[in-house]
Each structure stands twice: as C-alpha cells, then as structure tokens.
Coordinates of C-alpha atoms and ligand atoms in Angstrom, one line a residue:
X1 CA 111.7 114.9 115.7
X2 CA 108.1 113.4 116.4
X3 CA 105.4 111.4 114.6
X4 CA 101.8 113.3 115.3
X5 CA 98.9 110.7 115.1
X6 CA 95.4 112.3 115.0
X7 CA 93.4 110.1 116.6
X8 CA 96.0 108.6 118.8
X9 CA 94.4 107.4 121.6
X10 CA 91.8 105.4 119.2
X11 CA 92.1 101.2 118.4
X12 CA 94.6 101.5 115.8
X13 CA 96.2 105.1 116.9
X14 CA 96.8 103.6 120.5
X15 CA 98.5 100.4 118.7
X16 CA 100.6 102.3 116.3
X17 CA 101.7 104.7 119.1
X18 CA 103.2 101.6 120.3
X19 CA 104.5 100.7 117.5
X20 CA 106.6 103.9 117.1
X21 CA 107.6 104.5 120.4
X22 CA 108.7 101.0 120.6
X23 CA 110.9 101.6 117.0
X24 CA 112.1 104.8 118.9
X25 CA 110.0 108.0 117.3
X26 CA 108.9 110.5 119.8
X27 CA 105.3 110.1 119.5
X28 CA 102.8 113.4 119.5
X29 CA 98.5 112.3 119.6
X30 CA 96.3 114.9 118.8
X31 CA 92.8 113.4 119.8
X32 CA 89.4 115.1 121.1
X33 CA 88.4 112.0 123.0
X34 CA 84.9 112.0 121.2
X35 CA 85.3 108.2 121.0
X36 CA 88.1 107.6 123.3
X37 CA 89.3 107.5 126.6
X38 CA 92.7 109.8 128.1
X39 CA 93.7 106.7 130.4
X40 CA 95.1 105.4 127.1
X41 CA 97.8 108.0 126.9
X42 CA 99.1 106.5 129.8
X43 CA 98.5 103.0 129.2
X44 CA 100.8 103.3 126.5
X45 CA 103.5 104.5 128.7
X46 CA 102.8 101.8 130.7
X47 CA 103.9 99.5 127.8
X48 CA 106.4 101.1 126.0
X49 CA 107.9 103.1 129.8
X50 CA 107.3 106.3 127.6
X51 CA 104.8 108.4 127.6
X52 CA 103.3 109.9 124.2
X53 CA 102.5 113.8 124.4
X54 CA 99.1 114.6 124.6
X55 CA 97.1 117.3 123.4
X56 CA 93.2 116.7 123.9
X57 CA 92.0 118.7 120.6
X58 CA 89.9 118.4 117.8
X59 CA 91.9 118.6 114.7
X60 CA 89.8 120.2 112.2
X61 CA 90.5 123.4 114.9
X62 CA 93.3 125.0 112.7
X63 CA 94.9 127.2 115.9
X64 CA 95.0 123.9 117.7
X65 CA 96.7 122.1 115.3
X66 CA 99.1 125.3 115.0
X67 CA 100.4 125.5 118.6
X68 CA 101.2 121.1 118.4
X69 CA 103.5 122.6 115.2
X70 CA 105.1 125.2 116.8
X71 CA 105.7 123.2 120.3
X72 CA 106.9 119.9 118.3
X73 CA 109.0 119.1 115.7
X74 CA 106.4 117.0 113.4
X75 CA 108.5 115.3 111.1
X76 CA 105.4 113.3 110.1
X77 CA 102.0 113.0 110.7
X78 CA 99.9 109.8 110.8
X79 CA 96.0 110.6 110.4
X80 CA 93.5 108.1 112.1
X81 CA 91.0 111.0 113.4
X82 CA 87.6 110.2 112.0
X83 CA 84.1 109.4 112.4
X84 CA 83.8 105.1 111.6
X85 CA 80.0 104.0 112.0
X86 CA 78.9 102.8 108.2
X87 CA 75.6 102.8 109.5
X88 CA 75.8 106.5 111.3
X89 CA 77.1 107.2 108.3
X90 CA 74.2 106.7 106.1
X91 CA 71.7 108.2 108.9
X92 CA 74.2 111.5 109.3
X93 CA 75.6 112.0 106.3
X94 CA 76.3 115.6 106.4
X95 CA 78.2 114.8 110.0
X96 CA 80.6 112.4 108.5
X97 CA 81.4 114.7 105.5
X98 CA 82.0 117.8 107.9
X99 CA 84.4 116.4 110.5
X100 CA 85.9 113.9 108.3
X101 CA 86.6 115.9 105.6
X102 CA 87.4 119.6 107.6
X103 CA 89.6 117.0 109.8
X104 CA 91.7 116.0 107.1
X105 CA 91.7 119.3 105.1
X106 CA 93.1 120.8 108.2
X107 CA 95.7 118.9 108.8
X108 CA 97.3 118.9 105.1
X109 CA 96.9 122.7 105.4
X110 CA 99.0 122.9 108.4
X111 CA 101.6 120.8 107.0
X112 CA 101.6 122.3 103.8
X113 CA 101.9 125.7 105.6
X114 CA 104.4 124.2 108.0
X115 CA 106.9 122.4 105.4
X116 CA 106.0 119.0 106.7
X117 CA 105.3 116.5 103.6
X118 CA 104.8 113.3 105.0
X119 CA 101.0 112.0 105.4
X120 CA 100.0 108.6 106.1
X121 CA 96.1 108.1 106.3
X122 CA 94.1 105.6 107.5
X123 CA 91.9 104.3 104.7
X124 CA 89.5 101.6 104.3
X125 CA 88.9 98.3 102.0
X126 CA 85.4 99.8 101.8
X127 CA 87.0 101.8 98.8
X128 CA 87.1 98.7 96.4
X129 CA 83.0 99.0 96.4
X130 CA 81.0 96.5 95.7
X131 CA 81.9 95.7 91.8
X132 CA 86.0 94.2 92.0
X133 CA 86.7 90.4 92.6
X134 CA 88.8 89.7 95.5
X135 CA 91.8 89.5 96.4
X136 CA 91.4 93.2 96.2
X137 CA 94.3 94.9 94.3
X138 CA 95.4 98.8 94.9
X139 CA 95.0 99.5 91.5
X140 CA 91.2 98.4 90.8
X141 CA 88.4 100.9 90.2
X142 CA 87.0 102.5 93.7
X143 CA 83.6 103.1 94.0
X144 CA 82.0 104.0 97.9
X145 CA 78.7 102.2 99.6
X146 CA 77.8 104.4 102.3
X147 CA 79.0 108.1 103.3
X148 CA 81.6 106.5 105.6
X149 CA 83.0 104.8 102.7
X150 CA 83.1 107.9 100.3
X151 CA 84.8 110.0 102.9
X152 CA 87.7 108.0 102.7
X153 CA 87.4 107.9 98.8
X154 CA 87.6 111.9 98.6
X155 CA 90.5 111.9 101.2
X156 CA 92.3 109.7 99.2
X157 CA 91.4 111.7 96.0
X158 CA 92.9 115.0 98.0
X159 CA 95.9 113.4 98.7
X160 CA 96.2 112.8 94.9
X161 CA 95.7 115.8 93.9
X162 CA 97.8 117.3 96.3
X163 CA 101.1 115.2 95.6
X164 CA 100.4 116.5 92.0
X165 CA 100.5 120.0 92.8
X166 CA 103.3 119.4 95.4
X167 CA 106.3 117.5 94.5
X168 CA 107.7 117.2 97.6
X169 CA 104.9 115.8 99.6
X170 CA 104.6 111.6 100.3
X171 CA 101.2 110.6 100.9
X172 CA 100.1 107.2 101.9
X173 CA 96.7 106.2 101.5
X174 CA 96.7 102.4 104.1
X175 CA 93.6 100.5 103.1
X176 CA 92.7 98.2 106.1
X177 CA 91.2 95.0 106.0
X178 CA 89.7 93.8 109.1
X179 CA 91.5 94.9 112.2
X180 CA 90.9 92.4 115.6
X181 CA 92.8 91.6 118.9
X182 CA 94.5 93.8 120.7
X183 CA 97.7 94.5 122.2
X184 CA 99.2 90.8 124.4
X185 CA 99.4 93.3 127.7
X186 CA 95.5 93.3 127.4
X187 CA 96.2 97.0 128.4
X188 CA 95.0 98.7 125.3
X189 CA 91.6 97.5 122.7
X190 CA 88.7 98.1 121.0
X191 CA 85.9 100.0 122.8
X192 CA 83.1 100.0 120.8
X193 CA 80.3 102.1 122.6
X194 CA 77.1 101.1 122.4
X195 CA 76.2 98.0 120.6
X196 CA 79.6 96.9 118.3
X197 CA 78.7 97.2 115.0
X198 CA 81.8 94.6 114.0
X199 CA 81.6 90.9 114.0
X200 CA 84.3 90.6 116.8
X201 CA 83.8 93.3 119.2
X202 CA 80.0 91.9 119.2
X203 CA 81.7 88.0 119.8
X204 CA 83.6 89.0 122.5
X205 CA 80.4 90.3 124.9
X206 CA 78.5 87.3 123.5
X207 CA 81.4 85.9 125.5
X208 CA 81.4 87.5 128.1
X209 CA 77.8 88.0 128.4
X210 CA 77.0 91.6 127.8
X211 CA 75.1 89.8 124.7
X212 CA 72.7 87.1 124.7
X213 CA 73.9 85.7 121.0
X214 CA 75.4 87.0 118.1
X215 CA 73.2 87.5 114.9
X216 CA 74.8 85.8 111.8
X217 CA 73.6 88.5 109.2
X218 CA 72.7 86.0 106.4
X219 CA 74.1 82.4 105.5
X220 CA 73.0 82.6 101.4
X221 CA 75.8 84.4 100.2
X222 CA 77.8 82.9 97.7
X223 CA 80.6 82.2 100.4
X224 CA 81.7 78.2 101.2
X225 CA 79.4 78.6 104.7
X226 CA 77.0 81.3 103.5
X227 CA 77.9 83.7 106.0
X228 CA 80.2 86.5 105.0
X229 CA 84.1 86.0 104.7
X230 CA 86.6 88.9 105.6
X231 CA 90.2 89.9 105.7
X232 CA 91.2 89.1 109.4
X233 CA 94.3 91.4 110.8
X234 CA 95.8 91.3 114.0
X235 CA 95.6 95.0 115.1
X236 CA 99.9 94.8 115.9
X237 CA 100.5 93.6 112.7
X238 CA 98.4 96.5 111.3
X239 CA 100.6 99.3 113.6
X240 CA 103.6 97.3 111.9
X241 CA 102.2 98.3 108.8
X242 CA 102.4 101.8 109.9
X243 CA 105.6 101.9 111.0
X244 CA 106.9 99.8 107.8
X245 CA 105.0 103.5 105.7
X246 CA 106.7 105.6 108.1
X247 CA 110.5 104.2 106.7
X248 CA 108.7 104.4 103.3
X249 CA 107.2 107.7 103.3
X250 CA 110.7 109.4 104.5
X251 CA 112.6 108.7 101.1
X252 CA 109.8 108.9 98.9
X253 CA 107.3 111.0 97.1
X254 CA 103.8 111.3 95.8
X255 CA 100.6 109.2 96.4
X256 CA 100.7 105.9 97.2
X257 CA 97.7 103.6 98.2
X258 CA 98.7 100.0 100.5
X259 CA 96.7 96.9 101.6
X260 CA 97.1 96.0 105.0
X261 CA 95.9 93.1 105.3
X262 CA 96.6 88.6 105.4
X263 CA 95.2 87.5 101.9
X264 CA 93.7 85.1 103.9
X265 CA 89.7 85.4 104.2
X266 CA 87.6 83.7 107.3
X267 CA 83.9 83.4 106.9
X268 CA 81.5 84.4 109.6
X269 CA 81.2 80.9 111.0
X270 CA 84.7 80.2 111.0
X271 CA 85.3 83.2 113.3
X272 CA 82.9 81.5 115.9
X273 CA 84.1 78.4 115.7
X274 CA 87.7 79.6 116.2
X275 CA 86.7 81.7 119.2
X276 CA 85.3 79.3 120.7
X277 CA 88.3 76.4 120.4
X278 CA 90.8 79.3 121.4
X279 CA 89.3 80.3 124.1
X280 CA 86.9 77.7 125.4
X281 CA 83.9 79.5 125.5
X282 CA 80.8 79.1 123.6
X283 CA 79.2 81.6 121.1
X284 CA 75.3 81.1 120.6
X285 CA 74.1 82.5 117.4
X286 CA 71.2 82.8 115.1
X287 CA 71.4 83.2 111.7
X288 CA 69.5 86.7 110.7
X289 CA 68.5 88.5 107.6
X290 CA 72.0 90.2 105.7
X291 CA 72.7 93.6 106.3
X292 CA 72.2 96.0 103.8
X293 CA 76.1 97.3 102.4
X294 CA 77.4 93.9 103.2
X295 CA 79.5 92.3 100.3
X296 CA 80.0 88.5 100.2
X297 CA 83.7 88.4 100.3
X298 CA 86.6 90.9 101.1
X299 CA 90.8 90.1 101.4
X300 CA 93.4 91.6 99.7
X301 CA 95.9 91.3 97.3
X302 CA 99.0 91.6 99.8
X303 CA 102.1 91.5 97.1
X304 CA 102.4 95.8 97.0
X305 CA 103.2 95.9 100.6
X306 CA 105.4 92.5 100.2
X307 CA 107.3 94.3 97.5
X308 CA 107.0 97.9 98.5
X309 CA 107.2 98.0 102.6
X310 CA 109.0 94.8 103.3
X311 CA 106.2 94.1 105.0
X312 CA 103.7 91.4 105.5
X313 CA 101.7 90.3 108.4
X314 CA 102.3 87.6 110.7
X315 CA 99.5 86.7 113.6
X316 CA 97.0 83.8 112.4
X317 CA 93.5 83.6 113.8
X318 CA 94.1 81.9 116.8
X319 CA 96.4 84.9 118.3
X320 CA 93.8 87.4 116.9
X321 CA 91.0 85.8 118.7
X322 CA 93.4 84.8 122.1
X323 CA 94.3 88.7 122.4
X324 CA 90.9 89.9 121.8
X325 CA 89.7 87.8 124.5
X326 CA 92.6 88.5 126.8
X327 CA 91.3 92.2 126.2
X328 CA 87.5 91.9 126.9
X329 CA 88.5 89.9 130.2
X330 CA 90.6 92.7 131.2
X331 CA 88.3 95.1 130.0
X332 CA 85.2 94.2 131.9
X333 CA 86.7 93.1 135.1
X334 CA 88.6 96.6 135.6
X335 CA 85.2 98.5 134.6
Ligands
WQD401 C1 82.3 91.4 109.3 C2 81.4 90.3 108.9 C3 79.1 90.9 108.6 C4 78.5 91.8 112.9 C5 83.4 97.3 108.4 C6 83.7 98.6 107.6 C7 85.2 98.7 107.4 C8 85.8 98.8 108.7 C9 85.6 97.5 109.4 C10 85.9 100.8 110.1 C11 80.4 90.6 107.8 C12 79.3 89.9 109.8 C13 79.1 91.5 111.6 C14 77.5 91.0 113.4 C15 77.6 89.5 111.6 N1 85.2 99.9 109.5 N2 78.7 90.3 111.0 N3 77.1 89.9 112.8 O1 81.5 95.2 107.5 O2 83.6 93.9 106.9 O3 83.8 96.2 107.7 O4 84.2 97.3 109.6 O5 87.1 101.0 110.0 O6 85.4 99.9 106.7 O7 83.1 98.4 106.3 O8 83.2 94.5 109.3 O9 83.0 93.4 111.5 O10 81.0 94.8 110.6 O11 81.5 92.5 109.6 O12 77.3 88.5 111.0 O13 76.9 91.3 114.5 O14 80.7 89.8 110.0 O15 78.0 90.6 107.8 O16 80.2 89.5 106.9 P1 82.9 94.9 107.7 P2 82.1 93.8 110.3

C-alpha cells in the first residue's frame, strides 16, 4: 500500500513525504517539476534512507495518472499539485482555474474510477475571506479574494459534493496558515523563484543578501505594530498534520475541513525582530504602501484538529526562524 502525493517534491509535499515515510507508508509523488526540482526525490532518501517513487507527470494528464494506479497500490492520495502565486493569480486567471481545477478533477476521477476513497487536499486560510474575525473557525462563511483563493474554494466545494454523492469516500479539505522553516537537515525548503512573494522566503535573502531590504507593506492596520500579523507554522509540524489526516481519513467518511495552524499570530515586525535575535543577523526594512488582498490579521481557531486529529503543533518562532535560516545558508552556498 502507498500514499501518492501530487506535488511531492514541492515545500510541503517534500516535508510530508518525510513525514510518511518516516511513520512507515510507502510514499508515491506525482509532480511535473514546473516549480520544483527532481534532486528533491533524492534528498528525501537521504533523510528518511528511503527513496519515494517518482513519476515526473503532470496530473491533470488522466493516462498518466492511470499507469501510477495500475503500477502502485494507492491506498490514499494527498493532493498538493497547484499553481500558488495570489498575485499570478489575479494577472492569469484563466491559468489558475485550468490547471488547478483539471488537476484536481483528475485526480478524484481516477480514484473514483479506481476504488480509492481517501483524499486529503491542501487548502488555504485564504478561504475565510476577508469578512470573519479571527481566530478563524472551520465552520465560518468562506468567501475568496483573488483567483488563487477561489480555486481552493471550488475544490473544496467538489470534494463536498462528491462525499454526498459517494458514501464511501473521506475527503479532507487542510486549511494552512502560514507555513515557514524547513526541514533541521537543511536538505529540503522553500524555493521561491523569482522575487518571494511571502514575508519569510523574502527575510531570509534580505539575510543573506540576495535583497537589499525587506518592504514592510503598510504599518496602519489595525494590528498592535501596524504591520500585518499571521498564523506562523513550522512546515514539520504542518507534514504532522498530514500524517495525523492520513490515520483520520482511514476510518472515516465524508468531507471534512481542518486548520493547521498555532492560534498564535506574529505581526510583520515581530517576525524581523525574531530573525534577527535567532540568528544574529540584521534585517533592514522600509515600511511601504499595503498590498492590495492583504487582511490585517489571520490565525486560527486550532480546537477541531485538538479534538479531531490529536493533533496540535509544537515548534515556536525561534525554531521556525533557526530552520529557515539553516536552509537559506545551505541553500545558497551549494548553488
Ligand atoms: C505575510 C505578511 C504581508 C511579504 C499568502 C497566501 C496564502 C499562502 C501563504 C500559498 C502579510 C507581509 C509579505 C513582504 C510584507 N499562500 N509581507 N513584505 O499573504 O498571509 O498568505 O501566502 O499557499 O494562501 O494568501 O503570506 O507571507 O505573503 O505575507 O510586509 O515582502 O507579511 O503584508 O502581512 P499571506 P505572506
């Protein structure tokens, strides 16, 4: 029996392959490489000593996704493939509905045709909008921003509909906060290409001077600082929150929406000031005008995952911050 994660050799996928492999599933990643790198596959070996299968592929290709069925036993499937840029988002909106929507419509086809019934999706906080009062809880109104945002709504109104016209299928909708860090090996990250449109990414080459400064967008929100404040999670504490749905999804049913998150929000400002102290290393900024889509503060409500996964996470700032530094060291002196 395997776990197939579309997407797997992406930030989170390459985590949560971990993560599995590590809790002993066989471990199958489906990914095109469009905004990843192979090396990963083997990086991951490197960590765990086993080696995921690999199929370079792009999963809203139906044959593809066929043959990894027939040539594995997919007992579950774990569906991180997906375009990410809010901002691309807006610009190409037509390309964010296509692949992220044929991605995921492709895959639950396959299952469905396959008998496999277990689907656990990467979702987004972006789904709460910009109308709910945090901490966000799973059960207020969702409303989507930007395209990127409303992809992840629809997918999550598929599953829905799906585990109401299918009994026998779990689906698990996992709303992340704010992923940072990385794996403690430093072997495995975030590889934002091109300028990083998130706050950390962008701190750690202010650090390591790919960037001259960071750019605080605004400091009049109704924050304690002004600048924005956000649901911090250490990216290994996110792929335990994957593995905690996998146990869940295998004697359960129907559609099911988790935060994965701290309930514990950090403002802009904070985050600086913490990366510098951890790692002794000083972030120049300048406070710029907001960016449009930006709400003033995001963090969940964590008590469903308490109660429903067993699950909570357990990395504070200062490992978040020393991991993702550990990373961008590693990163740039092996490029
Ligand atoms: C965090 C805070 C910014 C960059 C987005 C998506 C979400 C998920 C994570 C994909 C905000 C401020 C940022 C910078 C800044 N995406 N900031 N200067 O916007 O909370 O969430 O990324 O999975 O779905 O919505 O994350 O890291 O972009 O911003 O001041 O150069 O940092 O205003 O307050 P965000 P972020």
């Amino acid at each position: 029996m395997a776990v197939l994660l579309t997407g797997g050799t992406g930030y989170i996928g390459s985590h949560t392959a971990v993560e599995l492999i590590n809790a002993g599933y066989g471990v199958v990643i489906a990914d095109d490489l469009s905004n990843s790198e192979e090396s990963v596959v083997d990086r991951i070996r490197m960590i765990t000593g086993t080696a995921p299968v690999f199929y370079r592929a792009d999963v809203k290709d139906r044959s593809k996704l066929e043959k990894i069925f027939a040539e594995n036993d997919i007992e579950a499937v774990i569906h991180f493939a997906g375009f990410k840029a809010v901002g691309e988002s807006v610009s190409e909106p037509l390309m964010y509905y296509r692949n992220n929507l044929d991605s995921a419509l492709s895959v639950l086809e396959t299952m469905k045709e396959r008998g496999c019934t277990r689907f656990i999706f990467s979702s987004s906080a972006t789904v709460y909008g910009m109308h709910n009062q945090v901490p966000f809880r799973e059960d207020m109104p969702r409303s989507s921003t930007n395209p990127y945002g409303s992809t992840k709504l629809m997918i999550e109104m598929i599953m829905e509909d799906l585990c109401t016209a299918d009994p026998s299928f779990c689906c698990v909708a996992l709303r992340y906060f704010n992923p940072v860090g990385a794996h403690p090996s430093g072997l495995i990250g975030e590889k934002p290409s091109g300028v990083p449109n998130n706050l950390t990414p962008y701190i750690q080459q202010v650090a390591s001077g790919i960037r001259e400064k960071l750019y605080v967008f605004g400091d009049d929100y109704d924050t304690p600082d002004g600048t924005g404040v956000r649901d911090y999670i250490h990216v290994t504490d996110l792929a335990a929150g994957h593995l905690a749905a996998m146990k869940y999804s295998s004697d359960s049913r129907g559609f099911t929406a988790v935060n994965l998150g701290t309930g514990r929000g950090y403002s802009v400002l904070e985050m600086v000031r913490a990366f510098e102290k951890v790692n002794g290393v000083k972030i120049p900024y300048e406070i710029s005008p907001r960016r449009p889509g930006d709400i003033a503060s995001c963090y969940a409500d964590v008590t469903k995952a308490r109660e429903l996964f067993g699950w909570e996470a357990g990395k504070g700032l200062e490992d978040m911050l020393r991991d993702a530094w550990n990373w961008e060291r590693n990163r740039t002196a092996s490029e």
